[in-house]
């Protein structure tokens, strides 16, 4: 994520955006690779303690791409010091932590965003526009799955397999993405019935989960994520079915959206000038990549900081990150209790 965000921030210097970031400092735990990253991506300096960045008066935006366990402490400290904050997903290791982050950011009056970059895929934004225009009619079902296979051979010492650093396994890593897309495209989730499994021996976090969900508007859905699905490098897919038609998306075909009428699907290549975000990029037919979604995301954020628009509804605020965390926590509870679990959301805490 440090590489993806650094690349995106650097790209903003050549795009038509209201604010062009100056790359003040990059933080990491180990000095030698940190210095290589600093030189590669054009940061002015490298520091091995994020507290230095929070205290730095030159820093206006704190971009938190660290392990999940430091999302809350560092982001709250930055907000209290008047920094706008972008924090990678999952927003925190628990919903309670995420709620505290949302509360503190609101109290500080700073712009805040959770890093759900798939909202900034042109095809995903087009899907939202088609839904808002009523092109699919009444939505009746949503299904999503996020499958990877790297979990089989991965080093067991990775922080993503440490509950103290990651919170959960595949639920926070991949599941959070599809929960957020479900909320972004369909609406709030109200209940979940889930199962999860640890497949690789001696691992302390889950490798796979499946869930059925119900939305506030009555839509039913299914969610599935795995880091041990052989043959899948990064298959993030969703499909919505409505009374007039359906649409489907697969991140392995990032520039395409499949849209159907009552009978047949057709492929829409989302590279036309009128398609979302393409004002930043290339002539029609020339595709964009996964890394460009972070550029789109950060362009949206700096626009919000400049006062051109709000982060919501198309960007994910800390409130969105918190609500996603409530769903992820409910998935864990449902799997543990082997029961359907109601999802309850807390309001913003009073000042």
Short mmCIF file of C-alpha atoms in Angstrom, two decimals:
data_model
loop_
_atom_site.label_atom_id
_atom_site.label_comp_id
_atom_site.label_asym_id
_atom_site.label_seq_id
_atom_site.Cartn_x
_atom_site.Cartn_y
_atom_site.Cartn_z
CA UNK A 1 0.00 0.00 0.00
CA UNK A 2 2.89 2.36 0.61
CA UNK A 3 3.98 1.83 -2.98
CA UNK A 4 0.45 2.23 -4.37
CA UNK A 5 -0.22 5.42 -2.43
CA UNK A 6 3.21 6.91 -3.17
CA UNK A 7 2.76 6.29 -6.88
CA UNK A 8 -0.69 7.85 -6.82
CA UNK A 9 0.41 10.95 -4.90
CA UNK A 10 3.29 11.43 -7.32
CA UNK A 11 0.91 11.10 -10.29
CA UNK A 12 -1.29 13.92 -8.98
CA UNK A 13 1.49 16.41 -9.77
CA UNK A 14 0.73 15.98 -13.49
CA UNK A 15 -3.09 15.90 -13.31
CA UNK A 16 -5.72 18.62 -13.32
CA UNK A 17 -6.51 18.62 -9.59
CA UNK A 18 -7.13 21.61 -7.28
CA UNK A 19 -4.25 20.73 -4.94
CA UNK A 20 -0.98 19.10 -5.92
CA UNK A 21 0.62 17.31 -2.97
CA UNK A 22 4.17 17.89 -1.86
CA UNK A 23 5.65 14.62 -0.62
CA UNK A 24 7.01 15.66 2.78
CA UNK A 25 7.96 12.40 4.49
CA UNK A 26 7.51 8.64 4.36
CA UNK A 27 7.55 6.46 7.45
CA UNK A 28 8.50 2.82 7.99
CA UNK A 29 10.03 0.45 10.49
CA UNK A 30 13.35 -0.40 8.81
CA UNK A 31 15.73 2.33 7.73
CA UNK A 32 17.40 0.77 4.67
CA UNK A 33 14.32 -0.26 2.61
CA UNK A 34 12.62 2.93 3.80
CA UNK A 35 15.40 5.05 2.29
CA UNK A 36 15.11 3.14 -0.99
CA UNK A 37 11.39 3.88 -1.08
CA UNK A 38 12.00 7.54 -0.27
CA UNK A 39 14.41 7.90 -3.17
CA UNK A 40 12.27 5.92 -5.60
CA UNK A 41 9.05 7.85 -5.03
CA UNK A 42 10.42 11.34 -4.43
CA UNK A 43 9.69 11.88 -0.74
CA UNK A 44 11.71 14.68 0.84
CA UNK A 45 12.67 12.65 3.89
CA UNK A 46 12.19 9.30 5.63
CA UNK A 47 11.36 8.82 9.31
CA UNK A 48 11.11 5.64 11.35
CA UNK A 49 8.46 6.96 13.74
CA UNK A 50 5.06 8.13 12.52
CA UNK A 51 4.85 10.41 15.58
CA UNK A 52 7.35 12.67 13.79
CA UNK A 53 4.90 13.07 10.91
CA UNK A 54 1.95 13.79 13.20
CA UNK A 55 3.95 16.57 14.88
CA UNK A 56 5.31 18.00 11.60
CA UNK A 57 3.64 21.34 10.82
CA UNK A 58 4.39 20.86 7.11
CA UNK A 59 2.12 17.79 6.93
CA UNK A 60 -1.45 18.58 5.95
CA UNK A 61 -2.59 15.07 4.99
CA UNK A 62 -1.62 11.98 6.96
CA UNK A 63 -1.86 8.87 4.77
CA UNK A 64 -1.94 5.78 7.00
CA UNK A 65 -1.00 2.59 5.14
CA UNK A 66 0.49 0.77 8.12
CA UNK A 67 -0.63 -2.56 9.61
CA UNK A 68 -4.20 -2.63 10.90
CA UNK A 69 -3.18 -2.42 14.55
CA UNK A 70 -1.75 1.09 14.17
CA UNK A 71 -4.61 2.52 12.15
CA UNK A 72 -6.49 3.84 15.18
CA UNK A 73 -3.69 5.32 17.27
CA UNK A 74 -1.85 7.03 14.44
CA UNK A 75 -4.94 8.31 12.63
CA UNK A 76 -6.49 9.73 15.80
CA UNK A 77 -3.22 11.43 16.73
CA UNK A 78 -3.03 12.97 13.25
CA UNK A 79 -6.62 14.21 13.39
CA UNK A 80 -6.08 15.75 16.82
CA UNK A 81 -3.12 17.61 15.34
CA UNK A 82 -5.30 19.04 12.59
CA UNK A 83 -4.20 16.73 9.77
CA UNK A 84 -6.65 15.45 7.20
CA UNK A 85 -6.49 11.64 7.25
CA UNK A 86 -6.65 8.86 4.68
CA UNK A 87 -6.50 5.45 6.35
CA UNK A 88 -6.32 2.14 4.54
CA UNK A 89 -8.95 -0.54 5.06
CA UNK A 90 -9.98 -2.17 7.29
CA UNK A 91 -10.31 1.06 9.22
CA UNK A 92 -9.46 -0.68 12.51
CA UNK A 93 -9.15 -4.12 14.07
CA UNK A 94 -12.61 -3.82 15.69
CA UNK A 95 -15.77 -1.81 15.16
CA UNK A 96 -15.28 -0.13 18.53
CA UNK A 97 -11.87 1.18 17.43
CA UNK A 98 -13.29 2.31 14.10
CA UNK A 99 -16.14 4.13 15.82
CA UNK A 100 -13.62 5.98 17.99
CA UNK A 101 -11.66 6.99 14.89
CA UNK A 102 -14.80 8.36 13.24
CA UNK A 103 -15.71 10.27 16.42
CA UNK A 104 -12.25 11.80 16.81
CA UNK A 105 -12.00 12.83 13.16
CA UNK A 106 -15.38 14.53 13.32
CA UNK A 107 -14.47 16.31 16.54
CA UNK A 108 -11.26 17.56 14.95
CA UNK A 109 -13.14 18.85 11.92
CA UNK A 110 -10.72 17.28 9.44
CA UNK A 111 -11.45 15.60 6.12
CA UNK A 112 -11.31 11.82 6.54
CA UNK A 113 -11.42 8.91 4.12
CA UNK A 114 -11.17 5.11 4.38
CA UNK A 115 -9.11 3.57 1.58
CA UNK A 116 -11.65 1.48 -0.30
CA UNK A 117 -10.04 1.93 -3.71
CA UNK A 118 -12.50 -0.27 -5.62
CA UNK A 119 -15.03 2.56 -5.38
CA UNK A 120 -12.72 4.36 -7.79
CA UNK A 121 -12.72 1.76 -10.55
CA UNK A 122 -14.52 3.36 -13.53
CA UNK A 123 -16.68 0.25 -14.03
CA UNK A 124 -17.76 0.21 -10.38
CA UNK A 125 -18.72 3.89 -10.44
CA UNK A 126 -20.64 3.30 -13.67
CA UNK A 127 -22.49 0.45 -11.96
CA UNK A 128 -23.54 2.88 -9.22
CA UNK A 129 -24.73 5.40 -11.82
CA UNK A 130 -26.80 2.76 -13.62
CA UNK A 131 -28.39 1.70 -10.34
CA UNK A 132 -29.22 5.29 -9.40
CA UNK A 133 -30.79 5.80 -12.83
CA UNK A 134 -33.05 2.79 -12.29
CA UNK A 135 -31.64 0.88 -15.26
CA UNK A 136 -31.89 -2.46 -13.44
CA UNK A 137 -35.31 -1.83 -11.92
CA UNK A 138 -35.92 -3.16 -8.41
CA UNK A 139 -32.82 -4.88 -7.04
CA UNK A 140 -33.56 -8.32 -5.61
CA UNK A 141 -30.15 -9.94 -5.07
CA UNK A 142 -26.46 -9.11 -4.60
CA UNK A 143 -23.62 -11.62 -4.67
CA UNK A 144 -19.91 -10.99 -4.25
CA UNK A 145 -16.76 -13.01 -3.80
CA UNK A 146 -13.11 -12.11 -3.39
CA UNK A 147 -10.75 -15.00 -4.03
CA UNK A 148 -6.95 -15.22 -3.83
CA UNK A 149 -4.59 -18.18 -3.46
CA UNK A 150 -1.38 -16.80 -1.92
CA UNK A 151 -2.37 -17.93 1.57
CA UNK A 152 -1.26 -21.53 1.04
CA UNK A 153 2.49 -20.88 0.82
CA UNK A 154 2.69 -17.54 2.64
CA UNK A 155 5.22 -16.98 5.42
CA UNK A 156 3.45 -17.71 8.70
CA UNK A 157 5.34 -14.82 10.30
CA UNK A 158 3.56 -12.21 8.15
CA UNK A 159 1.65 -9.62 10.18
CA UNK A 160 -1.53 -10.46 8.29
CA UNK A 161 -1.59 -13.82 10.12
CA UNK A 162 -1.09 -12.26 13.57
CA UNK A 163 -4.41 -11.44 15.28
CA UNK A 164 -2.70 -8.75 17.35
CA UNK A 165 -1.62 -6.93 14.18
CA UNK A 166 -4.42 -7.77 11.74
CA UNK A 167 -7.47 -8.32 13.95
CA UNK A 168 -9.01 -10.88 11.60
CA UNK A 169 -7.72 -12.80 8.61
CA UNK A 170 -9.48 -12.86 5.27
CA UNK A 171 -12.53 -11.02 6.66
CA UNK A 172 -10.65 -7.76 7.23
CA UNK A 173 -8.25 -8.24 4.34
CA UNK A 174 -10.60 -9.15 1.48
CA UNK A 175 -14.05 -9.36 3.04
CA UNK A 176 -14.01 -5.68 3.97
CA UNK A 177 -13.76 -4.77 0.29
CA UNK A 178 -16.87 -6.69 -0.72
CA UNK A 179 -18.80 -5.51 2.34
CA UNK A 180 -18.01 -1.95 1.34
CA UNK A 181 -19.06 -2.58 -2.27
CA UNK A 182 -22.30 -4.11 -1.01
CA UNK A 183 -23.00 -0.98 1.04
CA UNK A 184 -21.97 1.35 -1.78
CA UNK A 185 -24.13 -0.33 -4.42
CA UNK A 186 -27.12 -1.73 -2.51
CA UNK A 187 -27.41 -0.10 0.92
CA UNK A 188 -27.02 -0.84 4.60
CA UNK A 189 -26.77 -4.43 5.80
CA UNK A 190 -28.99 -5.48 8.70
CA UNK A 191 -28.24 -9.16 9.37
CA UNK A 192 -25.74 -11.87 8.55
CA UNK A 193 -25.43 -15.63 8.86
CA UNK A 194 -21.83 -16.75 8.39
CA UNK A 195 -19.30 -19.54 8.65
CA UNK A 196 -15.52 -19.23 8.59
CA UNK A 197 -12.63 -21.69 8.55
CA UNK A 198 -8.90 -21.78 9.17
CA UNK A 199 -7.52 -24.10 6.50
CA UNK A 200 -3.73 -23.91 6.86
CA UNK A 201 -2.52 -25.73 10.00
CA UNK A 202 -1.28 -23.65 12.94
CA UNK A 203 -2.65 -20.40 11.47
CA UNK A 204 -4.37 -18.17 14.03
CA UNK A 205 -6.72 -16.29 11.69
CA UNK A 206 -9.40 -17.47 9.30
CA UNK A 207 -8.53 -18.30 5.67
CA UNK A 208 -12.06 -18.45 4.27
CA UNK A 209 -15.58 -17.26 5.06
CA UNK A 210 -19.03 -17.46 3.50
CA UNK A 211 -22.10 -15.46 4.52
CA UNK A 212 -25.67 -14.76 3.60
CA UNK A 213 -26.78 -11.19 4.28
CA UNK A 214 -29.94 -9.13 4.31
CA UNK A 215 -30.09 -5.44 3.49
CA UNK A 216 -32.25 -2.73 5.02
CA UNK A 217 -34.22 -2.47 1.76
CA UNK A 218 -35.05 -6.20 1.81
CA UNK A 219 -32.46 -7.32 -0.75
CA UNK A 220 -30.79 -10.67 -0.03
CA UNK A 221 -27.15 -11.36 -0.77
CA UNK A 222 -24.19 -13.68 -0.44
CA UNK A 223 -20.57 -12.85 0.39
CA UNK A 224 -17.52 -15.10 0.14
CA UNK A 225 -13.80 -14.50 0.49
CA UNK A 226 -10.77 -16.79 0.55
CA UNK A 227 -6.99 -16.52 0.51
CA UNK A 228 -6.64 -20.24 -0.29
CA UNK A 229 -8.63 -20.52 -3.55
CA UNK A 230 -6.20 -22.19 -5.95
CA UNK A 231 -6.04 -20.62 -9.39
CA UNK A 232 -7.28 -17.19 -8.31
CA UNK A 233 -4.74 -14.39 -8.17
CA UNK A 234 -7.14 -11.54 -7.42
CA UNK A 235 -10.72 -12.32 -8.41
CA UNK A 236 -12.93 -9.64 -6.88
CA UNK A 237 -16.37 -10.05 -8.43
CA UNK A 238 -19.93 -8.94 -7.79
CA UNK A 239 -23.29 -9.27 -9.49
CA UNK A 240 -26.59 -7.49 -8.95
CA UNK A 241 -29.91 -8.83 -10.21
CA UNK A 242 -32.93 -6.58 -10.73
CA UNK A 243 -36.42 -6.71 -12.16
CA UNK A 244 -35.27 -5.15 -15.47
CA UNK A 245 -31.75 -6.55 -15.75
CA UNK A 246 -28.46 -7.40 -14.10
CA UNK A 247 -24.87 -6.24 -14.02
CA UNK A 248 -21.63 -7.96 -13.07
CA UNK A 249 -18.00 -6.99 -12.55
CA UNK A 250 -14.71 -8.88 -12.21
CA UNK A 251 -11.57 -7.02 -11.13
CA UNK A 252 -9.49 -9.35 -13.30
CA UNK A 253 -11.26 -7.59 -16.22
CA UNK A 254 -10.97 -4.20 -14.58
CA UNK A 255 -12.14 -2.03 -17.48
CA UNK A 256 -15.29 -3.99 -18.26
CA UNK A 257 -18.82 -4.01 -16.89
CA UNK A 258 -21.28 -6.68 -17.96
CA UNK A 259 -24.82 -5.28 -18.24
CA UNK A 260 -27.95 -7.21 -19.17
CA UNK A 261 -31.51 -6.48 -20.17
CA UNK A 262 -34.19 -9.07 -19.46
CA UNK A 263 -32.45 -11.65 -21.67
CA UNK A 264 -28.81 -11.02 -22.56
CA UNK A 265 -25.59 -9.55 -21.17
CA UNK A 266 -23.49 -7.10 -23.16
CA UNK A 267 -19.94 -5.92 -22.47
CA UNK A 268 -19.38 -2.24 -21.73
CA UNK A 269 -15.75 -1.13 -22.05
CA UNK A 270 -15.53 1.74 -19.55
CA UNK A 271 -12.96 3.88 -21.35
CA UNK A 272 -15.14 6.47 -23.10
CA UNK A 273 -14.60 10.16 -22.25
CA UNK A 274 -17.98 10.29 -20.49
CA UNK A 275 -17.17 7.34 -18.23
CA UNK A 276 -16.14 8.05 -14.62
CA UNK A 277 -12.55 9.28 -14.05
CA UNK A 278 -11.50 9.02 -17.70
CA UNK A 279 -10.83 12.77 -17.86
CA UNK A 280 -7.54 11.92 -16.11
CA UNK A 281 -6.45 9.24 -18.53
CA UNK A 282 -6.27 8.12 -22.15
CA UNK A 283 -8.17 8.09 -25.48
CA UNK A 284 -11.20 5.81 -25.71
CA UNK A 285 -10.31 2.11 -25.69
CA UNK A 286 -7.05 2.61 -23.79
CA UNK A 287 -7.44 0.86 -20.46
CA UNK A 288 -6.45 1.89 -16.95
CA UNK A 289 -4.98 -0.35 -14.24
CA UNK A 290 -5.41 -1.25 -10.58
CA UNK A 291 -2.78 1.27 -9.49
CA UNK A 292 -4.73 4.05 -11.19
CA UNK A 293 -7.66 3.49 -8.84
CA UNK A 294 -5.52 4.94 -6.05
CA UNK A 295 -4.80 8.00 -8.19
CA UNK A 296 -8.54 8.44 -8.75
CA UNK A 297 -9.11 8.00 -5.01
CA UNK A 298 -6.50 10.55 -3.97
CA UNK A 299 -7.67 13.02 -6.62
CA UNK A 300 -11.14 12.78 -5.08
CA UNK A 301 -9.69 13.31 -1.61
CA UNK A 302 -7.66 16.40 -2.49
CA UNK A 303 -10.77 17.78 -4.19
CA UNK A 304 -12.64 17.34 -0.90
CA UNK A 305 -9.82 19.00 1.02
CA UNK A 306 -9.95 21.91 -1.43
CA UNK A 307 -13.70 22.23 -0.84
CA UNK A 308 -14.77 21.20 -4.34
CA UNK A 309 -16.93 18.33 -3.09
CA UNK A 310 -17.49 16.12 -0.07
CA UNK A 311 -15.80 12.75 0.42
CA UNK A 312 -19.20 11.01 0.60
CA UNK A 313 -21.13 9.48 -1.05
CA UNK A 314 -18.61 8.23 -3.59
CA UNK A 315 -15.62 8.16 -1.29
CA UNK A 316 -15.71 6.13 1.91
CA UNK A 317 -15.56 8.31 5.02
CA UNK A 318 -14.54 7.04 8.46
CA UNK A 319 -18.25 6.52 9.07
CA UNK A 320 -18.30 4.12 6.11
CA UNK A 321 -15.18 2.41 7.45
CA UNK A 322 -16.85 2.06 10.85
CA UNK A 323 -20.08 0.64 9.41
CA UNK A 324 -18.10 -1.86 7.37
CA UNK A 325 -16.29 -2.86 10.57
CA UNK A 326 -19.63 -3.52 12.30
CA UNK A 327 -20.53 -5.93 9.50
CA UNK A 328 -17.14 -7.66 9.73
CA UNK A 329 -17.51 -8.02 13.51
CA UNK A 330 -21.02 -9.43 13.00
CA UNK A 331 -19.63 -12.02 10.55
CA UNK A 332 -17.17 -13.17 13.22
CA UNK A 333 -19.92 -13.34 15.89
CA UNK A 334 -22.31 -15.19 13.60
CA UNK A 335 -19.68 -17.78 12.74
CA UNK A 336 -18.77 -18.27 16.40
CA UNK A 337 -22.38 -18.55 17.56
CA UNK A 338 -23.60 -20.46 14.47
CA UNK A 339 -26.60 -18.19 14.22
CA UNK A 340 -28.09 -15.32 12.25
CA UNK A 341 -26.78 -12.08 13.75
CA UNK A 342 -28.41 -8.67 13.68
CA UNK A 343 -26.06 -5.81 12.77
CA UNK A 344 -26.46 -2.74 14.97
CA UNK A 345 -24.84 0.62 14.23
CA UNK A 346 -23.90 3.18 16.86
CA UNK A 347 -24.54 6.88 16.22
CA UNK A 348 -21.73 9.41 16.29
CA UNK A 349 -20.61 10.01 19.87
CA UNK A 350 -21.49 13.37 21.44
CA UNK A 351 -18.66 15.93 21.71
#
